[in-house]
XYZ file of N, CA and C in Angstrom:
465
model
N 0.819 -1.192 0.000
C 0.000 0.000 0.000
C 0.869 1.265 0.000
N 1.897 1.252 0.873
C 2.797 2.393 0.972
C 3.499 2.637 -0.363
N 3.939 1.586 -1.028
C 4.601 1.711 -2.328
C 3.647 2.265 -3.373
N 2.383 1.856 -3.323
C 1.381 2.345 -4.272
C 1.166 3.840 -4.085
N 1.094 4.302 -2.856
C 0.912 5.725 -2.577
C 2.124 6.508 -3.061
N 3.319 6.020 -2.768
C 4.539 6.690 -3.204
C 4.635 6.738 -4.729
N 4.293 5.652 -5.375
C 4.315 5.596 -6.828
C 3.295 6.568 -7.421
N 2.116 6.626 -6.843
C 1.082 7.556 -7.299
C 1.556 8.991 -7.140
N 2.150 9.325 -5.999
C 2.665 10.679 -5.771
C 3.786 11.023 -6.752
N 4.632 10.064 -7.043
C 5.716 10.279 -8.000
C 5.158 10.631 -9.381
N 4.201 9.837 -9.867
C 3.647 10.086 -11.203
C 2.826 11.362 -11.248
N 2.150 11.704 -10.154
C 1.411 12.964 -10.091
C 2.387 14.130 -10.164
N 3.475 14.076 -9.422
C 4.500 15.129 -9.460
C 5.109 15.241 -10.846
N 5.406 14.110 -11.460
C 5.972 14.105 -12.805
C 5.003 14.728 -13.796
N 3.729 14.394 -13.679
C 2.709 14.947 -14.568
C 2.611 16.460 -14.403
N 2.628 16.950 -13.177
C 2.569 18.396 -12.939
C 3.811 19.087 -13.494
N 4.977 18.460 -13.369
C 6.216 19.015 -13.905
C 6.147 19.103 -15.423
N 5.673 18.043 -16.062
C 5.552 18.025 -17.521
C 4.576 19.102 -17.971
N 3.446 19.241 -17.286
C 2.472 20.274 -17.663
C 3.044 21.672 -17.482
N 3.822 21.887 -16.426
C 4.458 23.195 -16.230
C 5.418 23.490 -17.386
N 6.164 22.493 -17.821
C 7.055 22.678 -18.972
C 6.247 22.969 -20.234
N 5.125 22.269 -20.407
C 4.267 22.487 -21.571
C 3.752 23.914 -21.605
N 3.286 24.428 -20.466
C 2.737 25.787 -20.451
C 3.822 26.807 -20.766
N 5.038 26.598 -20.263
C 6.132 27.528 -20.554
C 6.505 27.480 -22.036
N 6.534 26.296 -22.605
C 6.850 26.160 -24.034
C 5.762 26.807 -24.893
N 4.504 26.613 -24.532
C 3.398 27.214 -25.278
C 3.442 28.738 -25.156
N 3.695 29.247 -23.947
C 3.825 30.698 -23.765
C 4.939 31.262 -24.646
N 6.040 30.545 -24.747
C 7.167 30.997 -25.568
C 6.786 31.079 -27.041
N 5.991 30.118 -27.521
C 5.536 30.149 -28.919
C 4.678 31.392 -29.155
N 3.758 31.667 -28.247
C 2.914 32.854 -28.375
C 3.724 34.142 -28.348
N 4.678 34.220 -27.430
C 5.510 35.427 -27.341
C 6.357 35.608 -28.597
N 6.846 34.509 -29.163
C 7.614 34.609 -30.400
C 6.727 35.069 -31.553
N 5.487 34.595 -31.586
C 4.553 35.040 -32.625
C 4.305 36.540 -32.515
N 4.164 37.043 -31.295
C 3.988 38.489 -31.091
C 5.220 39.233 -31.613
N 6.412 38.758 -31.256
C 7.652 39.398 -31.717
C 7.764 39.356 -33.235
N 7.419 38.222 -33.850
C 7.486 38.103 -35.304
C 6.507 39.060 -35.985
N 5.315 39.208 -35.418
C 4.332 40.133 -35.978
C 4.901 41.547 -35.976
N 5.450 41.983 -34.850
C 5.934 43.360 -34.758
C 7.312 43.561 -35.382
N 7.929 42.480 -35.842
C 9.104 42.582 -36.705
C 8.657 42.601 -38.171
N 7.336 42.530 -38.373
C 6.718 42.511 -39.701
C 7.223 41.343 -40.530
N 7.389 40.192 -39.883
C 7.837 38.967 -40.543
C 6.633 38.028 -40.680
N 5.901 38.186 -41.766
C 4.652 37.449 -41.964
C 4.874 35.946 -42.046
N 5.958 35.515 -42.656
C 6.209 34.078 -42.785
C 6.486 33.442 -41.426
N 7.298 34.110 -40.608
C 7.576 33.578 -39.265
C 6.318 33.623 -38.409
N 5.536 34.696 -38.524
C 4.282 34.788 -37.773
C 3.354 33.647 -38.174
N 3.174 33.437 -39.461
C 2.310 32.366 -39.944
C 2.793 30.985 -39.539
N 4.105 30.807 -39.455
C 4.670 29.506 -39.099
C 4.318 29.082 -37.675
N 3.917 30.015 -36.830
C 3.521 29.679 -35.460
C 2.185 28.948 -35.426
N 1.425 29.008 -36.524
C 0.086 28.433 -36.581
C 0.107 27.009 -37.131
N -0.845 26.226 -36.670
C -1.066 24.906 -37.252
C -1.561 25.104 -38.682
N -1.372 24.110 -39.538
C -1.848 24.214 -40.924
C -3.320 24.585 -40.991
N -4.127 24.055 -40.055
C -5.566 24.338 -40.043
C -5.946 25.352 -38.972
N -4.955 26.066 -38.440
C -5.229 27.062 -37.405
C -5.955 28.272 -37.967
N -6.517 29.074 -37.079
C -7.193 30.286 -37.529
C -6.912 31.440 -36.586
N -7.138 32.650 -37.110
C -6.868 33.891 -36.395
C -8.005 34.861 -36.634
N -8.440 35.516 -35.572
C -9.359 36.652 -35.698
C -8.579 37.870 -35.218
N -8.378 38.838 -36.119
C -7.572 40.010 -35.775
C -8.399 41.014 -34.968
N -7.793 42.118 -34.501
C -8.526 43.078 -33.655
C -9.710 43.744 -34.346
N -9.790 43.629 -35.667
C -10.868 44.265 -36.420
C -11.967 43.280 -36.804
N -11.862 42.043 -36.323
C -12.891 41.041 -36.565
C -12.707 40.207 -37.812
N -11.607 40.388 -38.540
C -11.363 39.603 -39.750
C -10.821 38.231 -39.371
N -11.436 37.202 -39.925
C -10.991 35.831 -39.667
C -10.127 35.344 -40.824
N -8.991 34.746 -40.474
C -8.089 34.148 -41.453
C -7.973 32.671 -41.121
N -8.088 31.830 -42.130
C -8.096 30.381 -41.930
C -6.861 29.734 -42.537
N -6.106 29.046 -41.724
C -4.951 28.291 -42.200
C -3.679 29.097 -42.216
N -2.581 28.391 -42.013
C -1.250 29.002 -41.963
C -0.959 29.797 -43.236
N -1.273 29.241 -44.393
C -0.954 29.911 -45.663
C -1.694 31.242 -45.788
N -2.986 31.258 -45.483
C -3.756 32.497 -45.594
C -3.288 33.536 -44.577
N -2.970 33.098 -43.372
C -2.479 34.023 -42.347
C -1.189 34.684 -42.823
N -0.262 33.906 -43.348
C 0.998 34.462 -43.865
C 0.754 35.390 -45.046
N -0.092 34.962 -45.974
C -0.360 35.750 -47.183
C -0.971 37.110 -46.837
N -1.972 37.138 -45.998
C -2.631 38.401 -45.650
C -1.672 39.316 -44.895
N -0.856 38.740 -44.010
C 0.082 39.578 -43.268
C 1.228 40.070 -44.149
N 1.653 39.284 -45.125
C 2.641 39.786 -46.087
C 2.108 41.025 -46.791
N 0.851 40.971 -47.229
C 0.229 42.111 -47.896
C 0.151 43.308 -46.945
N -0.291 43.077 -45.721
C -0.405 44.154 -44.734
C 0.944 44.830 -44.510
N 1.962 44.019 -44.277
C 3.269 44.580 -43.961
C 3.887 45.300 -45.156
N 3.706 44.758 -46.356
C 4.300 45.362 -47.545
C 3.529 46.581 -48.045
N 2.202 46.546 -47.993
C 1.403 47.625 -48.569
C 1.044 48.720 -47.573
N 0.847 48.371 -46.323
C 0.335 49.366 -45.379
C 1.371 49.828 -44.356
N 2.296 48.966 -43.984
C 3.242 49.324 -42.931
C 4.682 49.404 -43.438
N 4.866 49.486 -44.744
C 6.201 49.597 -45.339
C 6.909 50.818 -44.759
N 8.163 50.668 -44.322
C 8.939 51.782 -43.794
C 8.574 52.179 -42.375
N 7.720 51.416 -41.733
C 7.321 51.725 -40.368
C 7.945 50.717 -39.406
N 7.825 50.990 -38.135
C 8.358 50.068 -37.125
C 7.272 49.759 -36.110
N 7.357 48.567 -35.548
C 6.364 48.156 -34.566
C 7.022 47.654 -33.301
N 6.261 47.716 -32.224
C 6.762 47.161 -30.965
C 5.585 46.685 -30.124
N 5.889 45.757 -29.243
C 4.873 45.210 -28.347
C 5.512 44.947 -26.997
N 4.794 45.270 -25.956
C 5.229 44.994 -24.593
C 4.198 44.089 -23.954
N 4.615 42.895 -23.559
C 3.712 41.971 -22.876
C 3.597 42.434 -21.430
N 2.376 42.807 -21.030
C 2.130 43.320 -19.683
C 1.754 42.204 -18.707
N 1.032 41.216 -19.195
C 0.622 40.059 -18.392
C 0.546 38.851 -19.303
N 0.750 37.677 -18.712
C 0.583 36.446 -19.486
C 0.167 35.329 -18.538
N -0.674 34.447 -19.070
C -1.117 33.283 -18.307
C -1.164 32.081 -19.240
N -1.112 30.912 -18.651
C -1.226 29.677 -19.427
C -1.869 28.614 -18.563
N -2.719 27.810 -19.184
C -3.360 26.670 -18.535
C -3.258 25.467 -19.436
N -2.685 24.395 -18.926
C -2.634 23.142 -19.680
C -3.960 22.429 -19.483
N -4.701 22.239 -20.564
C -5.967 21.521 -20.491
C -5.748 20.020 -20.585
N -4.646 19.645 -21.217
C -4.237 18.245 -21.321
C -2.756 18.246 -21.653
N -2.203 17.086 -21.894
C -0.796 17.022 -22.292
C -0.577 17.580 -23.691
N -1.654 17.775 -24.444
C -1.538 18.195 -25.841
C -2.228 19.521 -26.154
N -2.854 20.149 -25.155
C -3.586 21.396 -25.390
C -3.297 22.382 -24.255
N -2.879 23.590 -24.644
C -2.616 24.655 -23.675
C -3.338 25.912 -24.148
N -3.974 26.602 -23.209
C -4.615 27.884 -23.484
C -3.718 28.970 -22.912
N -3.401 29.977 -23.740
C -2.560 31.085 -23.297
C -3.301 32.402 -23.493
N -2.919 33.390 -22.701
C -3.496 34.719 -22.829
C -2.419 35.739 -22.486
N -2.401 36.818 -23.249
C -1.441 37.897 -23.037
C -2.187 39.225 -23.069
N -1.818 40.142 -22.204
C -2.256 41.530 -22.317
C -1.044 42.278 -22.852
N -1.223 42.939 -24.002
C -0.078 43.487 -24.739
C -0.349 44.942 -25.112
N 0.648 45.787 -24.869
C 0.618 47.173 -25.311
C 1.338 47.209 -26.654
N 0.684 47.698 -27.706
C 1.260 47.656 -29.051
C 1.323 49.046 -29.662
N 2.284 49.222 -30.566
C 2.341 50.464 -31.328
C 3.066 50.242 -32.645
N 2.632 51.001 -33.634
C 3.292 51.038 -34.932
C 3.560 52.512 -35.224
N 4.804 52.805 -35.619
C 5.209 54.187 -35.852
C 5.719 54.369 -37.277
N 5.482 55.565 -37.810
C 6.066 55.958 -39.089
C 7.546 56.259 -38.873
N 8.262 56.422 -39.962
C 9.699 56.715 -39.880
C 9.964 58.002 -39.095
N 9.028 58.976 -39.141
C 9.219 60.240 -38.413
C 8.890 60.123 -36.921
N 8.484 58.916 -36.472
C 8.200 58.697 -35.055
C 6.746 58.882 -34.659
N 5.913 59.358 -35.591
C 4.499 59.537 -35.256
C 3.790 58.175 -35.293
N 2.770 58.049 -34.475
C 2.040 56.785 -34.372
C 1.060 56.615 -35.517
N 1.008 55.399 -36.080
C -0.055 55.064 -37.025
C -1.067 54.150 -36.351
N -0.613 53.442 -35.330
C -1.516 52.551 -34.594
C -0.964 52.368 -33.190
N -1.839 52.485 -32.226
C -1.447 52.275 -30.843
C -2.665 51.703 -30.129
N -2.499 50.542 -29.495
C -3.611 49.966 -28.754
C -3.114 48.941 -27.751
N -3.953 48.694 -26.774
C -3.713 47.613 -25.829
C -4.682 46.502 -26.204
N -4.178 45.285 -26.266
C -5.004 44.155 -26.695
C -4.874 43.000 -25.711
N -5.870 42.129 -25.759
C -5.760 40.822 -25.118
C -5.703 39.813 -26.250
N -4.659 39.033 -26.234
C -4.461 37.991 -27.237
C -4.704 36.662 -26.523
N -5.692 35.919 -26.986
C -6.008 34.609 -26.407
C -5.795 33.550 -27.482
N -5.194 32.429 -27.086
C -4.909 31.396 -28.076
C -4.979 30.005 -27.451
N -5.342 29.063 -28.299
C -5.300 27.645 -27.945
C -4.170 27.041 -28.771
N -3.220 26.415 -28.101
C -2.107 25.755 -28.784
C -2.220 24.260 -28.590
N -1.791 23.535 -29.600
C -1.790 22.080 -29.473
C -0.403 21.546 -29.830
N -0.071 20.444 -29.199
C 1.209 19.796 -29.464
C 1.121 19.073 -30.794
N 2.056 19.371 -31.672
C 2.156 18.702 -32.965
C 3.557 18.105 -33.055
N 3.797 17.233 -34.016
C 5.124 16.610 -34.104
C 6.282 17.624 -34.146
N 6.049 18.785 -34.780
C 7.122 19.792 -34.863
C 7.124 20.760 -33.697
N 6.273 20.537 -32.680
C 6.233 21.401 -31.495
C 4.867 22.024 -31.305
N 4.786 22.966 -30.395
C 3.524 23.653 -30.111
C 3.155 24.562 -31.270
N 1.897 24.482 -31.705
C 1.388 25.324 -32.789
C 0.074 25.968 -32.344
N -0.156 27.179 -32.833
C -1.398 27.886 -32.511
C -2.518 27.293 -33.352
N -3.542 26.815 -32.661
C -4.709 26.259 -33.336
C -5.766 27.337 -33.543
N -5.923 28.194 -32.543
C -6.910 29.277 -32.610
C -6.338 30.485 -31.889
N -6.532 31.672 -32.472
C -6.097 32.905 -31.818
C -7.120 33.990 -32.075
N -7.418 34.749 -31.036
C -8.267 35.923 -31.181
C -7.588 37.084 -30.476
N -7.552 38.226 -31.157
C -6.942 39.435 -30.615
C -8.062 40.448 -30.398
N -8.235 40.858 -29.154
C -9.324 41.763 -28.793
C -8.754 43.076 -28.275
N -9.083 44.203 -28.923
C -8.610 45.493 -28.405
C -9.355 45.827 -27.108
N -8.602 46.290 -26.107
C -9.248 46.694 -24.858
C -9.046 48.179 -24.571
N -8.095 48.814 -25.280
C -7.894 50.247 -25.117
C -7.156 50.779 -26.338
N -7.652 51.882 -26.841
C -6.973 52.597 -27.920
C -6.708 54.014 -27.436
N -5.837 54.764 -28.090
C -5.574 56.141 -27.627
C -6.861 56.930 -27.478
N -6.926 57.713 -26.432
C -8.125 58.502 -26.164
C -9.085 57.818 -25.219
N -8.872 56.507 -24.972
C -9.714 55.789 -24.015
C -8.985 55.756 -22.683
N -9.753 55.592 -21.593
C -9.180 55.567 -20.240
C -8.378 54.398 -19.921
């Protein structure tokens, strides 16, 4: 009986350790996706998504699949933000492992995009929520939604 209890405690501890590692790895994927977006690297941003993953941007536009996410962001970065710079500051982040293969992450992020002269073209605070799943090549974003919670002029 004593051995069974000890064995159970060992596997429970191991499971919690593995889940903690999973949440940290998933958080890192999300943070890298944020960095890639604000480096205006559409291919790297899209690569964070599963082939069948989807994204809803802060304006309500839904993009389906890694290829479409990369394609639309390439257009955005080349046509609308050419010659500009972006930055993001992660203010808060959380992660919950729902299973060994699914992690939910959330970030509160202060974002800005500036013209070459330093004036702002976009500035907002957003909550980015995502579901990541373990795939053979690592954690991939299955679903992401970006919700604006404050724009300039709001409290």
